[in-house]
mmCIF file with all atom_site columns, C-alpha atoms in Angstrom:
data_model
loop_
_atom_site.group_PDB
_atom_site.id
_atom_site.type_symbol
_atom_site.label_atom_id
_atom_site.label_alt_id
_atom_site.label_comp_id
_atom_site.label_asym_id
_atom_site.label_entity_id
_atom_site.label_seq_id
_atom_site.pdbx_PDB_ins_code
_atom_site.Cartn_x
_atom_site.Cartn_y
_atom_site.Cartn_z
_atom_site.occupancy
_atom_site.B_iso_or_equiv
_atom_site.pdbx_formal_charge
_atom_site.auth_seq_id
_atom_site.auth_comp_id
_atom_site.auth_asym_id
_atom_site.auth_atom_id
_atom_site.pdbx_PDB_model_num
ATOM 1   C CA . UNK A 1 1   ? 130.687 53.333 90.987 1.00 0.00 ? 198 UNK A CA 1
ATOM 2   C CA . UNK A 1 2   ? 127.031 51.629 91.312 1.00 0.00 ? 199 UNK A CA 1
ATOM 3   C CA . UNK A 1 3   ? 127.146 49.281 88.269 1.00 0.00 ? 200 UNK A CA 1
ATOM 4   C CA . UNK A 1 4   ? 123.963 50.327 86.643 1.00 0.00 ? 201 UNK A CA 1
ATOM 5   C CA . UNK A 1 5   ? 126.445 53.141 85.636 1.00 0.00 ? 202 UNK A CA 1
ATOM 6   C CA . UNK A 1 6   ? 129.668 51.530 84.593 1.00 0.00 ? 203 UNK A CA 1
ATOM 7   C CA . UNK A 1 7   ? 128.498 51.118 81.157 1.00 0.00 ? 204 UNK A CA 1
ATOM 8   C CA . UNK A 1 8   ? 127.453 55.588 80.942 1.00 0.00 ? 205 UNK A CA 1
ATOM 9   C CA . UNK A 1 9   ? 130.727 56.000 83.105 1.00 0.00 ? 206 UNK A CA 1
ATOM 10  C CA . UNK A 1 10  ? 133.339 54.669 80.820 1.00 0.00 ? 207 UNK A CA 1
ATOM 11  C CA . UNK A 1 11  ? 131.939 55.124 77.544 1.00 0.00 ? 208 UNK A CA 1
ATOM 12  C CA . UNK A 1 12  ? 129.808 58.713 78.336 1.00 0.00 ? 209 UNK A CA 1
ATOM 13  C CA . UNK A 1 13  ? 127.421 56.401 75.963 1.00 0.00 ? 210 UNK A CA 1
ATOM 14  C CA . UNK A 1 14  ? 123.682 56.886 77.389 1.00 0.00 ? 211 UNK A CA 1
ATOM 15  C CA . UNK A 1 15  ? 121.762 54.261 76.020 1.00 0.00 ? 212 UNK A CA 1
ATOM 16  C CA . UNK A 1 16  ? 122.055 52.254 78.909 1.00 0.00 ? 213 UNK A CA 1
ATOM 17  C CA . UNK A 1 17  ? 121.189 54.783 81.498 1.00 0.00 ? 214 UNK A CA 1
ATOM 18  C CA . UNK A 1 18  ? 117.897 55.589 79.298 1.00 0.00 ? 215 UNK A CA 1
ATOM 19  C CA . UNK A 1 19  ? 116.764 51.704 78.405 1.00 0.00 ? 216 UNK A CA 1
ATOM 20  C CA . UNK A 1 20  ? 117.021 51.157 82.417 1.00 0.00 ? 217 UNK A CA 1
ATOM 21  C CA . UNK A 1 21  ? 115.016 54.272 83.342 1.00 0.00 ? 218 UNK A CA 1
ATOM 22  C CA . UNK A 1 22  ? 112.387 53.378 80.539 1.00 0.00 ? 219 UNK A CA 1
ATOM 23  C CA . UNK A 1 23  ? 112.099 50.394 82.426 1.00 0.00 ? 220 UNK A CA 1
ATOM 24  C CA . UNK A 1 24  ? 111.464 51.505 85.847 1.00 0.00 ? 221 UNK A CA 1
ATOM 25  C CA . UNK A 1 25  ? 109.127 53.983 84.646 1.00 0.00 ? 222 UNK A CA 1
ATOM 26  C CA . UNK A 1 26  ? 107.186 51.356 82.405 1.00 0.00 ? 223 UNK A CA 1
ATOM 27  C CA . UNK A 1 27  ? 106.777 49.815 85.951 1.00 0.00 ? 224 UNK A CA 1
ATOM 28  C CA . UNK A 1 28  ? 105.911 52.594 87.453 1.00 0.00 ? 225 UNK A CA 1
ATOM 29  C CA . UNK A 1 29  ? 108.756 53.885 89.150 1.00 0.00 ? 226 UNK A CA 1
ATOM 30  C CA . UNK A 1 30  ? 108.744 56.967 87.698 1.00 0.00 ? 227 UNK A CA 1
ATOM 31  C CA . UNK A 1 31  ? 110.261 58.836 90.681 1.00 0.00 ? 228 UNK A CA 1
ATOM 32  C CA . UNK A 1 32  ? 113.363 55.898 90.781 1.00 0.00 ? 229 UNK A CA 1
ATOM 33  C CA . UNK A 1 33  ? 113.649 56.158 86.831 1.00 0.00 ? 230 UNK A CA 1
ATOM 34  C CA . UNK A 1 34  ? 114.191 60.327 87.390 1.00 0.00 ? 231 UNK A CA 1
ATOM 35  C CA . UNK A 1 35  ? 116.476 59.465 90.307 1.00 0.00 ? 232 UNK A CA 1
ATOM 36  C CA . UNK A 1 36  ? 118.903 57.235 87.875 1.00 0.00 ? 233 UNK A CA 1
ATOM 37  C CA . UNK A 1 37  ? 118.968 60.158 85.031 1.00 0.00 ? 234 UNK A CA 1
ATOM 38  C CA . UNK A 1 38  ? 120.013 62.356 88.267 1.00 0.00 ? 235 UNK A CA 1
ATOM 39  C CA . UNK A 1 39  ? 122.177 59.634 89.585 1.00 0.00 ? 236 UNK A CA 1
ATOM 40  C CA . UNK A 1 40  ? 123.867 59.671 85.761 1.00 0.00 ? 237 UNK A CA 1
ATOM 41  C CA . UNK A 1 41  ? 124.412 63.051 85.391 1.00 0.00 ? 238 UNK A CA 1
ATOM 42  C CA . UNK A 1 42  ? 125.998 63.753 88.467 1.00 0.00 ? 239 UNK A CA 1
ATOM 43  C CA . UNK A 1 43  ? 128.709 60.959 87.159 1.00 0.00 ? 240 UNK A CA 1
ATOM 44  C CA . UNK A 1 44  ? 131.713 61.933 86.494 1.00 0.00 ? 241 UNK A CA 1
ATOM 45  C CA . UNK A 1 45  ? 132.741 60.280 82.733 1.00 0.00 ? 242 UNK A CA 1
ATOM 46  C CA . UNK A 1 46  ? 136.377 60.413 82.062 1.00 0.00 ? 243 UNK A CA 1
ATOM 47  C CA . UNK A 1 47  ? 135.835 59.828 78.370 1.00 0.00 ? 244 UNK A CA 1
ATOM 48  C CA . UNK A 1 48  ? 134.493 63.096 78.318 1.00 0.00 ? 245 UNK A CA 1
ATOM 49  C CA . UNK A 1 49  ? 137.805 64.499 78.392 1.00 0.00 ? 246 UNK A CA 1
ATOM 50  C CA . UNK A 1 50  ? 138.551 62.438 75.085 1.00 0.00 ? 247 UNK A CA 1
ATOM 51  C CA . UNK A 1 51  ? 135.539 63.098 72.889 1.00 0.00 ? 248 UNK A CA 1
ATOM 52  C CA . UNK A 1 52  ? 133.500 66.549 73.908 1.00 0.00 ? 249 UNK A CA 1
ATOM 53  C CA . UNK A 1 53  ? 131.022 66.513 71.244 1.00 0.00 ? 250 UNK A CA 1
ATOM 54  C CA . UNK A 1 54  ? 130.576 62.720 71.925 1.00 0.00 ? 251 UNK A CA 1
ATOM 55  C CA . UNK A 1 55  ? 130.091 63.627 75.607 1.00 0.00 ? 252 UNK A CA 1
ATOM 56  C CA . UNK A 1 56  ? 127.766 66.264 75.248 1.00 0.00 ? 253 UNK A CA 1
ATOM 57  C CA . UNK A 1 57  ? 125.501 64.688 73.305 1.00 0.00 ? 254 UNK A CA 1
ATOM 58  C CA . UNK A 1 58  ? 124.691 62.030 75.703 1.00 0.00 ? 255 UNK A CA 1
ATOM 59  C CA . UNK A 1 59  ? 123.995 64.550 78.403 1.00 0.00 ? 256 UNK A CA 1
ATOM 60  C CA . UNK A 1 60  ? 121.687 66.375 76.642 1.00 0.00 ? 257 UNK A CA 1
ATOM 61  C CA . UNK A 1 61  ? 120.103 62.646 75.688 1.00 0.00 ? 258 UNK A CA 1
ATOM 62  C CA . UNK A 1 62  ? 120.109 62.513 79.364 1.00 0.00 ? 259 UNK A CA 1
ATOM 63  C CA . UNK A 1 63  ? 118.118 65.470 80.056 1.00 0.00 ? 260 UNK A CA 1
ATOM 64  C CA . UNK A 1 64  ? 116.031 65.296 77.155 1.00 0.00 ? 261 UNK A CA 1
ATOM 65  C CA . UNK A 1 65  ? 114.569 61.953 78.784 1.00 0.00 ? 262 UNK A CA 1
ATOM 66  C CA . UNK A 1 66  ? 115.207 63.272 82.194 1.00 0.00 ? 263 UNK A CA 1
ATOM 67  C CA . UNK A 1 67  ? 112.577 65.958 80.980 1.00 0.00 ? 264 UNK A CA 1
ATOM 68  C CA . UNK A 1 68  ? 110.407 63.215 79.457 1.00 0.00 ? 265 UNK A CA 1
ATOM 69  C CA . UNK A 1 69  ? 110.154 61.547 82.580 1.00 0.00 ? 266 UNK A CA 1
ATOM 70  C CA . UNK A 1 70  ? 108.861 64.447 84.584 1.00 0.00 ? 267 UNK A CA 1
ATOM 71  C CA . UNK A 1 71  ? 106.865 65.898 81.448 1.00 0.00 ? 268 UNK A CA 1
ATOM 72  C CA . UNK A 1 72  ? 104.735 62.380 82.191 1.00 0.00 ? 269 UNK A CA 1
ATOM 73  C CA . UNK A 1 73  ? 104.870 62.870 86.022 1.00 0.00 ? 270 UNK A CA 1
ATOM 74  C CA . UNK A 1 74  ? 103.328 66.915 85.922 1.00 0.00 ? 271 UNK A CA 1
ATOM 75  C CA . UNK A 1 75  ? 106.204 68.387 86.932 1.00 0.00 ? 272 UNK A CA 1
ATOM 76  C CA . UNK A 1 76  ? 106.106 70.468 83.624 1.00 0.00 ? 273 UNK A CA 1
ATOM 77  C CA . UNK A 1 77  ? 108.017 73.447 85.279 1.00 0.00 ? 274 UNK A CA 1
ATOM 78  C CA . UNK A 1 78  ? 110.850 71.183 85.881 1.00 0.00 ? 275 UNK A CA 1
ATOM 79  C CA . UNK A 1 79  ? 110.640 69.531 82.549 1.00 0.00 ? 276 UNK A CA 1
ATOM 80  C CA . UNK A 1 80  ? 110.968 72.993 80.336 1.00 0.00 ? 277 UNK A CA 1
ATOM 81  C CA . UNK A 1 81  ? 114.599 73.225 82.495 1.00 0.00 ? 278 UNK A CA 1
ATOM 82  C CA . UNK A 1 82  ? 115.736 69.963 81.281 1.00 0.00 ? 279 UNK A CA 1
ATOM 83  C CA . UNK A 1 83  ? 114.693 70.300 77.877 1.00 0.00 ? 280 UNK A CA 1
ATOM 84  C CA . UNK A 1 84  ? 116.266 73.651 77.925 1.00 0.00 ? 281 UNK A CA 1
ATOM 85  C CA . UNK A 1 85  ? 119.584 72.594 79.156 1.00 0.00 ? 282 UNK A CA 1
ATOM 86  C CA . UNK A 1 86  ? 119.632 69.642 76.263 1.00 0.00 ? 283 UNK A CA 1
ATOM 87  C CA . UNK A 1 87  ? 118.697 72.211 73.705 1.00 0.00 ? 284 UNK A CA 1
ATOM 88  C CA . UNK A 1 88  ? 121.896 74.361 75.201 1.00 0.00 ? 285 UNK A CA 1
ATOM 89  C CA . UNK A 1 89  ? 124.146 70.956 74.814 1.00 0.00 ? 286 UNK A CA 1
ATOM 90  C CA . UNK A 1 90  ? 123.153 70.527 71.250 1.00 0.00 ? 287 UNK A CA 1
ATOM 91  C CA . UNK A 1 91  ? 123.709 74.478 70.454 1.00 0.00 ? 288 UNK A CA 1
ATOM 92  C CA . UNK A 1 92  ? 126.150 74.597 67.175 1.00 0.00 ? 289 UNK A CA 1
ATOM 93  C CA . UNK A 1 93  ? 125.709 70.754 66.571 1.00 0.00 ? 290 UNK A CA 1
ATOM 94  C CA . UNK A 1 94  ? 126.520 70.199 63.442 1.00 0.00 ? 291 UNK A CA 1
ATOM 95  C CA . UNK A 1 95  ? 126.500 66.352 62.930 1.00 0.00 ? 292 UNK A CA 1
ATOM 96  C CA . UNK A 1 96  ? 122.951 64.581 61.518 1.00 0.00 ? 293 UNK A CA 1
ATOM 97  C CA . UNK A 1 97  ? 122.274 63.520 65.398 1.00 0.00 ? 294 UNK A CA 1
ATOM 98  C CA . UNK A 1 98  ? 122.523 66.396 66.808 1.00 0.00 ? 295 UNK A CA 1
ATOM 99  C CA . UNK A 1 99  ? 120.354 68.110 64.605 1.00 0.00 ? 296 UNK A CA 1
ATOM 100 C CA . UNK A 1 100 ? 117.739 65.151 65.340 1.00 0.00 ? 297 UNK A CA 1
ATOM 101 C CA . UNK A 1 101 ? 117.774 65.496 68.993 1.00 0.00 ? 298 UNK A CA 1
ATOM 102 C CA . UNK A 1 102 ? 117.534 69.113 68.589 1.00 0.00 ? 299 UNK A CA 1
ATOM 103 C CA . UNK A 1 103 ? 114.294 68.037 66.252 1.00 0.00 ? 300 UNK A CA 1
ATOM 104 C CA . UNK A 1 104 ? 113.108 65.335 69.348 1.00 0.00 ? 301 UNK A CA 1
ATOM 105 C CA . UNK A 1 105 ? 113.859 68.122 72.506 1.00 0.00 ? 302 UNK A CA 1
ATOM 106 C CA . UNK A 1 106 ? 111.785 70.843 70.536 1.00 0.00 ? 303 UNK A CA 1
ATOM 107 C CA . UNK A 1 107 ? 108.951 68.759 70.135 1.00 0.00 ? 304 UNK A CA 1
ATOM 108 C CA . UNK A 1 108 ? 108.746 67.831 73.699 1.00 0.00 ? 305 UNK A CA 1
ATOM 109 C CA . UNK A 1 109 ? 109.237 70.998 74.268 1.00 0.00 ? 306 UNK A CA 1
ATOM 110 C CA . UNK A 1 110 ? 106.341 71.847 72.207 1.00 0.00 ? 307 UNK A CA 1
ATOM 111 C CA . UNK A 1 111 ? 104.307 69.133 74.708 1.00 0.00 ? 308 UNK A CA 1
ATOM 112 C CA . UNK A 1 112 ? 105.280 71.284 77.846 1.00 0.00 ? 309 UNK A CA 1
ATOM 113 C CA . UNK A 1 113 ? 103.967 74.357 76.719 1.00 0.00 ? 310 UNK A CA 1
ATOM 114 C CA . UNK A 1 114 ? 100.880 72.765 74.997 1.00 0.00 ? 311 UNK A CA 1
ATOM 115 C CA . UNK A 1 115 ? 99.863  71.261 78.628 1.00 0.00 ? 312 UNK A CA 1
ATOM 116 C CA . UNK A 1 116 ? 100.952 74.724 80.265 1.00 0.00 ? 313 UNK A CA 1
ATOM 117 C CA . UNK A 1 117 ? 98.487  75.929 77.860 1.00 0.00 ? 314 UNK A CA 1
ATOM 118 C CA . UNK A 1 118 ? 100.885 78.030 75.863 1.00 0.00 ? 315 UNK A CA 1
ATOM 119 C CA . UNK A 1 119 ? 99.817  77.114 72.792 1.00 0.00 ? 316 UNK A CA 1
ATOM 120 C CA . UNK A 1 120 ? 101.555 79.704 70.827 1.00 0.00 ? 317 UNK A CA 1
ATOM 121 C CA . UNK A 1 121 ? 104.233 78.732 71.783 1.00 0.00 ? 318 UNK A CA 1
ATOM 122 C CA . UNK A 1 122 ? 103.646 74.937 71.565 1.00 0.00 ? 319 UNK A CA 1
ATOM 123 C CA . UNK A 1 123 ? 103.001 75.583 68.032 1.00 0.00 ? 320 UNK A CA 1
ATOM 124 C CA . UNK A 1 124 ? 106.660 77.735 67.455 1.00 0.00 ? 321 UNK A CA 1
ATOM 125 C CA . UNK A 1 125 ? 108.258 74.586 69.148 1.00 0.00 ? 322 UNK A CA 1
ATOM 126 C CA . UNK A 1 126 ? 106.362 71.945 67.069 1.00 0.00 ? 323 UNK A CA 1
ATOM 127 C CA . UNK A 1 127 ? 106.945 74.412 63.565 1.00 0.00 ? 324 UNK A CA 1
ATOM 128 C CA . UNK A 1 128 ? 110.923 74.503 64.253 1.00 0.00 ? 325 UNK A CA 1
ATOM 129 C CA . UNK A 1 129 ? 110.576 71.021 65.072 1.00 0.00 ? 326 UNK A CA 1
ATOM 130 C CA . UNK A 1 130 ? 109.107 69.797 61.639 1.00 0.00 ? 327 UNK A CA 1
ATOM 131 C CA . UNK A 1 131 ? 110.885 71.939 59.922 1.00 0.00 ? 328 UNK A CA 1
ATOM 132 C CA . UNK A 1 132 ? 114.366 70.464 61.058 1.00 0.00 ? 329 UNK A CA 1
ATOM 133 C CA . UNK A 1 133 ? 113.201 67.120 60.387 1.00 0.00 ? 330 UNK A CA 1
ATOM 134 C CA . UNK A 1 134 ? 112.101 68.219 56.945 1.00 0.00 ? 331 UNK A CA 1
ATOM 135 C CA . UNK A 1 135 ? 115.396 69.300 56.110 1.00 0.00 ? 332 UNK A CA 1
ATOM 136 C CA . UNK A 1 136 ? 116.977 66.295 57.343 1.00 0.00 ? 333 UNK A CA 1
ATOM 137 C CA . UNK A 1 137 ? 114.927 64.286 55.353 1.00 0.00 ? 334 UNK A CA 1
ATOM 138 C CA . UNK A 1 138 ? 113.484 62.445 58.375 1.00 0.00 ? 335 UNK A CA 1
ATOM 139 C CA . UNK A 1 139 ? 111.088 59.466 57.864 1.00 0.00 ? 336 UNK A CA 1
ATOM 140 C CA . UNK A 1 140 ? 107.282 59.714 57.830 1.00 0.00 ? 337 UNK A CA 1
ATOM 141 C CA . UNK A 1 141 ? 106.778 57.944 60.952 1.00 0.00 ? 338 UNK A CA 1
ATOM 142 C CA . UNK A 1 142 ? 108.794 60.992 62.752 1.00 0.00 ? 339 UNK A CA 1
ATOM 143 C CA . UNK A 1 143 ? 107.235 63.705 60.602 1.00 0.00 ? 340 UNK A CA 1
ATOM 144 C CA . UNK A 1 144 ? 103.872 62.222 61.140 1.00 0.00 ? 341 UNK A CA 1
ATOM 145 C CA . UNK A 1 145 ? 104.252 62.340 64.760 1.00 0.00 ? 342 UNK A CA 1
ATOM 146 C CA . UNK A 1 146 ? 105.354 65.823 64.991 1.00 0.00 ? 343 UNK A CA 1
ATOM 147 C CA . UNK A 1 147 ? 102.121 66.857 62.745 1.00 0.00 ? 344 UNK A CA 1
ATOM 148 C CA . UNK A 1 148 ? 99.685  64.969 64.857 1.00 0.00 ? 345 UNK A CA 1
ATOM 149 C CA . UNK A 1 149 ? 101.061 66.986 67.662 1.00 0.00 ? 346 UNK A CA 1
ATOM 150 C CA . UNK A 1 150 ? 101.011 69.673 65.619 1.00 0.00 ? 347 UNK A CA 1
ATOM 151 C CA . UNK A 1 151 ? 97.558  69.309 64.843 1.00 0.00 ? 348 UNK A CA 1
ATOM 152 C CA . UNK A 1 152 ? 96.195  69.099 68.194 1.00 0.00 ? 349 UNK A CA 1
ATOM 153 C CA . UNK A 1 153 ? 97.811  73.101 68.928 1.00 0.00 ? 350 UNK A CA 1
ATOM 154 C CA . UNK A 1 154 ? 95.557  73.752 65.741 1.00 0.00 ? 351 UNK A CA 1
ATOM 155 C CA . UNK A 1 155 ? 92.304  72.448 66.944 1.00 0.00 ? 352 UNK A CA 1
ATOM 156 C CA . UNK A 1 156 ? 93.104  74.058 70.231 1.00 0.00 ? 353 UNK A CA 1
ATOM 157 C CA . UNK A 1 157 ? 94.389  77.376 68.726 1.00 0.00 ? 354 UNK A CA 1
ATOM 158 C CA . UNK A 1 158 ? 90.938  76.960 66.511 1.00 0.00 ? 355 UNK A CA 1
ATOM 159 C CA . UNK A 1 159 ? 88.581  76.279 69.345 1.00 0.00 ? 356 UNK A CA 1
ATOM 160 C CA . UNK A 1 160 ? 90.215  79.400 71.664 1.00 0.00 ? 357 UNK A CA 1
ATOM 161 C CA . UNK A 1 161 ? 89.504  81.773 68.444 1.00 0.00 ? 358 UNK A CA 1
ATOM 162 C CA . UNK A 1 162 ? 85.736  80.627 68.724 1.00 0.00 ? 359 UNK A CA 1
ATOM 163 C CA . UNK A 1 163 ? 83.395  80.034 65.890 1.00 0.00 ? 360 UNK A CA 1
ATOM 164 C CA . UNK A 1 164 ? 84.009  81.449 62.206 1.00 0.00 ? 361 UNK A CA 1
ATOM 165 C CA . UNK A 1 165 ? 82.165  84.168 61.508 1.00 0.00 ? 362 UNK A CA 1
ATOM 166 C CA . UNK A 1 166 ? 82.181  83.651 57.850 1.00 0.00 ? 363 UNK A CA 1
ATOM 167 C CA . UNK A 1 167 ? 78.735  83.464 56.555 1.00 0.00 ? 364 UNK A CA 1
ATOM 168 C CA . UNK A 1 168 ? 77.349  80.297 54.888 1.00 0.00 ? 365 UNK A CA 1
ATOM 169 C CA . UNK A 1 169 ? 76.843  80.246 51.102 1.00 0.00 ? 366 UNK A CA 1
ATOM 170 C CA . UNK A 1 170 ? 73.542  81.707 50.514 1.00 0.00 ? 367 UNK A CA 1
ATOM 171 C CA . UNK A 1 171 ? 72.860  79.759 46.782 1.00 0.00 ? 368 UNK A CA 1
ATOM 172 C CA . UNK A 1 172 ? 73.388  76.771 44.990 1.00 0.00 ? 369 UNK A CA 1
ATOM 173 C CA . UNK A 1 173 ? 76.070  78.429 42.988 1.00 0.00 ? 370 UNK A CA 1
ATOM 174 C CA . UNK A 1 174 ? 77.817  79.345 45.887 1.00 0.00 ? 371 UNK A CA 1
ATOM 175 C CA . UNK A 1 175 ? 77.887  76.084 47.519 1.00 0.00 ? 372 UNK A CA 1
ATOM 176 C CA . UNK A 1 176 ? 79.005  74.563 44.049 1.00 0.00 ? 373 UNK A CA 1
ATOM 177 C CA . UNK A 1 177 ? 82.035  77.180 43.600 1.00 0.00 ? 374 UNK A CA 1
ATOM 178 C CA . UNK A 1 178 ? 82.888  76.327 47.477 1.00 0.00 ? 375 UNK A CA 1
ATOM 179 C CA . UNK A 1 179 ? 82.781  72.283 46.688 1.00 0.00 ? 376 UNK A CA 1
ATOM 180 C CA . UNK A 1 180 ? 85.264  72.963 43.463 1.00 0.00 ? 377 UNK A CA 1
ATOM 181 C CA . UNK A 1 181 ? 88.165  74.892 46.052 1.00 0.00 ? 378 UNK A CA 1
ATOM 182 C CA . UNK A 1 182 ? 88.037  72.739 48.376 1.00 0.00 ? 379 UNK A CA 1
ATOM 183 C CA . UNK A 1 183 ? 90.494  69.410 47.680 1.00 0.00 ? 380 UNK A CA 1
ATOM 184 C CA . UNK A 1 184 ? 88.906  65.946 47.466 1.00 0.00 ? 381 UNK A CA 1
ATOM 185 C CA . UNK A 1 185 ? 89.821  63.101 49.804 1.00 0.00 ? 382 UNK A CA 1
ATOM 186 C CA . UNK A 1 186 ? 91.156  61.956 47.173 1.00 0.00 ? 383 UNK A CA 1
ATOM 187 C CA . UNK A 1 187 ? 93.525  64.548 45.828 1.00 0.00 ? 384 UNK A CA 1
ATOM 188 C CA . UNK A 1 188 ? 94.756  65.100 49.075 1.00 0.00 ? 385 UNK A CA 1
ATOM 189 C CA . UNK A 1 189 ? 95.395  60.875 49.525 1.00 0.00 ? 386 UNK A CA 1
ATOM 190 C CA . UNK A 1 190 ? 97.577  61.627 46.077 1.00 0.00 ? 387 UNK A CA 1
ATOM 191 C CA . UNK A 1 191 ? 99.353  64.852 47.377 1.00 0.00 ? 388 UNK A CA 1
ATOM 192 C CA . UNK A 1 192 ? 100.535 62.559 50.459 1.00 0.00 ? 389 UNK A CA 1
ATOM 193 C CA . UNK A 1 193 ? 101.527 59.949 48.520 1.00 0.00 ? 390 UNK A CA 1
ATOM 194 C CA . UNK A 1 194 ? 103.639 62.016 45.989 1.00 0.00 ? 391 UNK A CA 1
#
């Protein structure tokens, strides 16, 4: 066994595996960081016959970042496949983690099809997303970064639909009643805040 694996082999524990091809690919080995993920999940892990859930959840980890990894590299075809087959690992999770990588291989998910140009479906990926985190009570930083993807499919959904075609107010009254329904900065700073 090549030793980069011995910590993945006997525990079925990914972190390492994942820290290590972060690394190359910070370096720009993108193509040797894809080629350890491989490398990984081609190991056999004997703790895998000990702990299934345990075992499953650090393959789809695996191909999650495996799908990452080529995501970042334009191979977006073979992306979707691994962030399908970690969606498939995680299917009936029911433990807090599992529902959060479930949350973390949709949005990705949602990336592929935005640069496919899919946006529809970019957006589905992004809503289910959100909406899992939401439940779980995720942290802002997470939530924020699944609306801020979020919001780019709606400015790209928005430009594709073209121009309104809503007319302008024609009178000072109408501008006045259109400046009273729409929220202030500020009430919107207090809605975030609450």
């Amino acid at each position: 066994m090549d030793l980069s694996f011995a910590p993945y082999g006997v525990t079925g524990d990914a972190d390492f595996v994942v820290a290590f091809s972060r690394r190359l690919n910070d370096l720009g080995l993108t193509a040797s960081a894809i080629g350890i993920v491989d490398r990984a999940l081609e190991t056999d892990v004997p703790s895998a016959r000990l702990d299934g859930a345990r075992h499953r959840s650090g393959l789809s980890r695996l191909h999650c970042h495996r799908g990452e990894l080529l995501r970042q590299a334009g191979e977006l075809a073979a992306a979707e496949t691994s962030f399908r087959t970690a969606l498939g690992l995680l299917e009936g999770g029911t433990t807090r983690a599992g529902r959060e990588g479930r949350a973390a291989v949709l949005n990705n998910l949602g990336l592929v099809h935005c640069e496919r140009g899919d946006l529809s479906e970019a957006k589905r990926c992004l809503m289910a997303s959100i909406e899992i985190d939401e439940r779980l009570g995720t942290g802002r930083l997470e939530l924020a970064v699944g609306f801020d993807n979020l919001g780019v499919i709606e400015l790209r959904l928005a430009a594709a639909a073209g121009p309104r075609t809503a007319r302008p107010p024609t009178s000072r009254a109408g501008r006045a009643d259109e400046q009273a329904t729409t929220p202030s900065v500020h009430s919107v700073a207090e809605a975030c805040n609450s």
